């Protein structure tokens, strides 16, 4: 074998190896993108659930504050005959 043939074979092998590496890296990047998208969706779901729980807590706290204020002011629940509906 002459030196030129070995050089050409080496160059072809290097190009093939480089292409394989590029394809592998693009595949890895795509897999990471998919994982990131899944994690972002999961994060959004958790954030929505957290906001819902916070609003429920705030609602309960507001109701407890209202009940406490009513007790302090000696308010009572009116009977049905004391309620007037205005249209």
mmCIF file of C-alpha atoms in Angstrom:
data_model
loop_
_atom_site.group_PDB
_atom_site.id
_atom_site.type_symbol
_atom_site.label_atom_id
_atom_site.label_comp_id
_atom_site.label_asym_id
_atom_site.label_seq_id
_atom_site.Cartn_x
_atom_site.Cartn_y
_atom_site.Cartn_z
ATOM 1 C CA UNK A 1 0.000 0.000 0.000
ATOM 2 C CA UNK A 2 1.250 3.416 -0.802
ATOM 3 C CA UNK A 3 1.206 6.416 1.472
ATOM 4 C CA UNK A 4 -1.536 8.256 -0.468
ATOM 5 C CA UNK A 5 -3.934 5.323 -0.158
ATOM 6 C CA UNK A 6 -3.449 5.170 3.620
ATOM 7 C CA UNK A 7 -3.946 8.934 3.843
ATOM 8 C CA UNK A 8 -7.189 8.773 1.836
ATOM 9 C CA UNK A 9 -8.505 5.851 3.910
ATOM 10 C CA UNK A 10 -7.595 7.709 7.116
ATOM 11 C CA UNK A 11 -9.340 10.843 5.881
ATOM 12 C CA UNK A 12 -12.472 8.909 4.880
ATOM 13 C CA UNK A 13 -12.506 7.163 8.255
ATOM 14 C CA UNK A 14 -12.115 10.529 10.021
ATOM 15 C CA UNK A 15 -15.020 12.027 8.024
ATOM 16 C CA UNK A 16 -17.259 9.023 8.780
ATOM 17 C CA UNK A 17 -16.324 9.167 12.440
ATOM 18 C CA UNK A 18 -17.026 12.912 12.530
ATOM 19 C CA UNK A 19 -20.436 12.432 10.898
ATOM 20 C CA UNK A 20 -21.294 9.668 13.349
ATOM 21 C CA UNK A 21 -20.333 11.938 16.233
ATOM 22 C CA UNK A 22 -22.460 14.818 14.878
ATOM 23 C CA UNK A 23 -25.467 12.516 14.419
ATOM 24 C CA UNK A 24 -25.011 11.120 17.916
ATOM 25 C CA UNK A 25 -24.792 14.598 19.447
ATOM 26 C CA UNK A 26 -27.908 15.795 17.573
ATOM 27 C CA UNK A 27 -29.763 12.745 18.861
ATOM 28 C CA UNK A 28 -28.615 13.471 22.404
ATOM 29 C CA UNK A 29 -29.702 17.104 22.045
ATOM 30 C CA UNK A 30 -33.156 16.024 20.871
ATOM 31 C CA UNK A 31 -33.488 13.696 23.863
ATOM 32 C CA UNK A 32 -32.526 16.512 26.229
ATOM 33 C CA UNK A 33 -35.070 18.827 24.567
ATOM 34 C CA UNK A 34 -37.795 16.224 25.091
ATOM 35 C CA UNK A 35 -36.837 15.835 28.752
ATOM 36 C CA UNK A 36 -36.806 19.614 29.238
ATOM 37 C CA UNK A 37 -40.251 19.946 27.651
ATOM 38 C CA UNK A 38 -41.615 17.192 29.895
ATOM 39 C CA UNK A 39 -40.109 18.801 32.977
ATOM 40 C CA UNK A 40 -41.504 22.211 32.003
ATOM 41 C CA UNK A 41 -44.982 20.697 31.620
ATOM 42 C CA UNK A 42 -44.662 18.980 34.999
ATOM 43 C CA UNK A 43 -43.428 22.217 36.592
ATOM 44 C CA UNK A 44 -46.394 24.135 35.141
ATOM 45 C CA UNK A 45 -48.801 21.509 36.487
ATOM 46 C CA UNK A 46 -47.245 21.701 39.959
ATOM 47 C CA UNK A 47 -47.281 25.505 39.862
ATOM 48 C CA UNK A 48 -50.987 25.490 38.945
ATOM 49 C CA UNK A 49 -51.752 23.054 41.769
ATOM 50 C CA UNK A 50 -49.766 25.220 44.187
ATOM 51 C CA UNK A 51 -51.698 28.334 43.168
ATOM 52 C CA UNK A 52 -54.984 26.475 43.612
ATOM 53 C CA UNK A 53 -53.978 25.312 47.081
ATOM 54 C CA UNK A 54 -52.876 28.847 48.018
ATOM 55 C CA UNK A 55 -56.231 30.259 46.941
ATOM 56 C CA UNK A 56 -58.056 27.584 48.948
ATOM 57 C CA UNK A 57 -55.950 28.408 52.012
ATOM 58 C CA UNK A 58 -56.636 32.123 51.587
ATOM 59 C CA UNK A 59 -60.362 31.410 51.279
ATOM 60 C CA UNK A 60 -60.348 29.362 54.489
ATOM 61 C CA UNK A 61 -58.341 32.013 56.320
ATOM 62 C CA UNK A 62 -60.749 34.741 55.172
ATOM 63 C CA UNK A 63 -63.709 32.681 56.366
ATOM 64 C CA UNK A 64 -62.033 32.028 59.722
ATOM 65 C CA UNK A 65 -61.349 35.759 60.085
ATOM 66 C CA UNK A 66 -64.994 36.515 59.293
ATOM 67 C CA UNK A 67 -66.206 33.982 61.891
ATOM 68 C CA UNK A 68 -63.799 35.401 64.478
ATOM 69 C CA UNK A 69 -64.966 38.970 63.819
ATOM 70 C CA UNK A 70 -68.611 37.881 64.033
ATOM 71 C CA UNK A 71 -67.974 36.235 67.410
ATOM 72 C CA UNK A 72 -66.143 39.335 68.699
ATOM 73 C CA UNK A 73 -69.080 41.557 67.660
ATOM 74 C CA UNK A 74 -71.635 39.055 69.025
ATOM 75 C CA UNK A 75 -73.252 38.578 65.637
ATOM 76 C CA UNK A 76 -75.603 35.650 65.193
ATOM 77 C CA UNK A 77 -77.070 33.890 62.237
ATOM 78 C CA UNK A 78 -80.477 35.405 61.480
ATOM 79 C CA UNK A 79 -83.542 33.220 61.392
ATOM 80 C CA UNK A 80 -85.266 32.657 58.083
ATOM 81 C CA UNK A 81 -88.156 35.024 58.942
ATOM 82 C CA UNK A 82 -85.712 37.903 59.594
ATOM 83 C CA UNK A 83 -84.226 37.707 56.075
ATOM 84 C CA UNK A 84 -85.712 40.130 53.560
ATOM 85 C CA UNK A 85 -85.114 39.617 49.856
ATOM 86 C CA UNK A 86 -85.032 42.849 47.833
ATOM 87 C CA UNK A 87 -85.545 42.562 44.092
#
